[in-house]
PDB file of C-alpha atoms in Angstrom:
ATOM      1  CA  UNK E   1       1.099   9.345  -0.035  1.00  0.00           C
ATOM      2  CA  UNK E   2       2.620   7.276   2.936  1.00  0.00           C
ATOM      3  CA  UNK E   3       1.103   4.292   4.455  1.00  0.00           C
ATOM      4  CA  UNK E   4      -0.463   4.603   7.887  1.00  0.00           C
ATOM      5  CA  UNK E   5      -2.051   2.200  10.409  1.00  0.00           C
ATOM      6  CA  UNK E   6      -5.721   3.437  11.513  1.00  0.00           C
ATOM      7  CA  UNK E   7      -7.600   1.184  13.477  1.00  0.00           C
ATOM      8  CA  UNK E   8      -5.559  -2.088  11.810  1.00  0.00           C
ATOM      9  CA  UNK E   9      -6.436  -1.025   8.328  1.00  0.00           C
ATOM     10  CA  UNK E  10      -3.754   0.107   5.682  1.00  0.00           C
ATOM     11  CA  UNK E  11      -4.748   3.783   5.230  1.00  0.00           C
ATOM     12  CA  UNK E  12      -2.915   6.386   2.938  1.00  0.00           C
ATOM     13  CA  UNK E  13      -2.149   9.409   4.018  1.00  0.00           C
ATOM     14  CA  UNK E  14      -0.897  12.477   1.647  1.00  0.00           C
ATOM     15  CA  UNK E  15       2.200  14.474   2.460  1.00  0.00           C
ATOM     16  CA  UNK E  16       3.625  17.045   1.020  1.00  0.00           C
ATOM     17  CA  UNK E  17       7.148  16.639  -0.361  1.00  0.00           C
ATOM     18  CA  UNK E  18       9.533  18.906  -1.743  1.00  0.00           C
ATOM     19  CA  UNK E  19      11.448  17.388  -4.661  1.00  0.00           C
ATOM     20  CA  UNK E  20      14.518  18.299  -6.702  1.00  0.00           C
ATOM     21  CA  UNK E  21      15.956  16.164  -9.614  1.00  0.00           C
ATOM     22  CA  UNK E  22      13.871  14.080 -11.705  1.00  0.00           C
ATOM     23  CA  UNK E  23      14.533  11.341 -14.364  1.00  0.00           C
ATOM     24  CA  UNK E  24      12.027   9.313 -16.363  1.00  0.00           C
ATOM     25  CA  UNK E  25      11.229   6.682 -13.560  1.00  0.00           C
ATOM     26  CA  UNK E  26      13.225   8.463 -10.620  1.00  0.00           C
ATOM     27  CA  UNK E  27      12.002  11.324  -8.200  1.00  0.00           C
ATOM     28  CA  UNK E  28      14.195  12.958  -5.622  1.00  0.00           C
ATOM     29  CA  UNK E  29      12.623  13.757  -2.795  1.00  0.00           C
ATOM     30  CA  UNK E  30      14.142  16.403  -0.428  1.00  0.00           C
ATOM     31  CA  UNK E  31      12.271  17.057   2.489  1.00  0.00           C
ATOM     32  CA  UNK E  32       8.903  16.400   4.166  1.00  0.00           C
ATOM     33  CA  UNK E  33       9.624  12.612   4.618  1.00  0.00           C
ATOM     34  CA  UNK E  34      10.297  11.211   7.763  1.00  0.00           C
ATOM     35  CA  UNK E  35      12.731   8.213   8.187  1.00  0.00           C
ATOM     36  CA  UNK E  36      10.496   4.648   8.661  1.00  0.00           C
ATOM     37  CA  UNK E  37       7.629   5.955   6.435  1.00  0.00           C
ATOM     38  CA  UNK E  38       6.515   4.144   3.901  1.00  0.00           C
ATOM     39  CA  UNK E  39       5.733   5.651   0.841  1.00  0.00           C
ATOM     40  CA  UNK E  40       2.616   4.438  -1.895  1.00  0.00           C
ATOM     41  CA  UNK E  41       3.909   4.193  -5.440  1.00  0.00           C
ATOM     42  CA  UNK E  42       2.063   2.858  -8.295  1.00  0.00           C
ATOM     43  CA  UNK E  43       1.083   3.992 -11.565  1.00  0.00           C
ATOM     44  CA  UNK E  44      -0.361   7.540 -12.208  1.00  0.00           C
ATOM     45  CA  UNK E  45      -3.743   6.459 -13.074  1.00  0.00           C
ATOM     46  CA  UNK E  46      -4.260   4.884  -9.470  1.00  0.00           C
ATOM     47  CA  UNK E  47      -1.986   7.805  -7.539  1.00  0.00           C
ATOM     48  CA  UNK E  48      -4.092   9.941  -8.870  1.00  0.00           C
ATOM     49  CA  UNK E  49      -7.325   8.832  -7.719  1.00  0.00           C
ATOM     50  CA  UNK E  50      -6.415   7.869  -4.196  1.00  0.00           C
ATOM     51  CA  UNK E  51      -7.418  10.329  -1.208  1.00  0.00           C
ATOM     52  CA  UNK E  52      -5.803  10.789   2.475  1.00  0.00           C
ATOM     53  CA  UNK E  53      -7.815   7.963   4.060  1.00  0.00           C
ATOM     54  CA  UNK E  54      -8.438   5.369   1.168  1.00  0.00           C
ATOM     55  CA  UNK E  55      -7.700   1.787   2.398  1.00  0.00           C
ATOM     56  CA  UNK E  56      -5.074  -0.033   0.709  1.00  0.00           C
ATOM     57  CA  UNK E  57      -3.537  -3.452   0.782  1.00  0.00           C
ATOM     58  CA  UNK E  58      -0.117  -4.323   0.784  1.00  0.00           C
ATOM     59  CA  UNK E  59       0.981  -6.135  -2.014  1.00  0.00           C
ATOM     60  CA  UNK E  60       4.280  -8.169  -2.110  1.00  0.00           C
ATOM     61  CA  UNK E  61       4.121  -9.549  -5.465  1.00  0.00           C
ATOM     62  CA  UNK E  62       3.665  -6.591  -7.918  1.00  0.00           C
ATOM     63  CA  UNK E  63       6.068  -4.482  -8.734  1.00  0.00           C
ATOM     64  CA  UNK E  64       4.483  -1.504  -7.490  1.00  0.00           C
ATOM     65  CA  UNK E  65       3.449  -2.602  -4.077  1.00  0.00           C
ATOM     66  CA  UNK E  66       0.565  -1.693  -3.033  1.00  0.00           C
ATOM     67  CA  UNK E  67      -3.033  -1.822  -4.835  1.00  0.00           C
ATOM     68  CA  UNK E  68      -6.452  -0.498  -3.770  1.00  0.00           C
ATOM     69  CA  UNK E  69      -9.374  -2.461  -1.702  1.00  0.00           C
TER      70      UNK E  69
END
């Protein structure tokens, strides 16, 4: 998912990626980014729940970044 500006709301968006290696904590990602987009990360059991349009809010202090409204 990458983060997208509707209306002045944080909104996710899912995108397709293509990835290649992949280490315990580490994905590569090889195409279908963009430069200046800003990708969601979090733990599974969130990621996994989220859908294209869910509102999210930007959050500076955890270590994942971002956590659901």
């Amino acid at each position: 998912y990458i983060l997208t500006d509707v209306d002045g709301e944080q909104r996710v968006r899912f995108v397709p990626v293509k990835t290649g290696l992949t280490g315990a904590t580490d994905i590569e990602v090889l195409s279908g980014l963009k430069a200046g987009q800003e990708l969601v990360i979090g733990r599974y059991e969130v990621l996994r729940t989220l859908r294209s349009g869910t509102e999210v809010k930007r959050d500076n202090t955890a270590i994942f970044g971002l956590s659901t409204s």
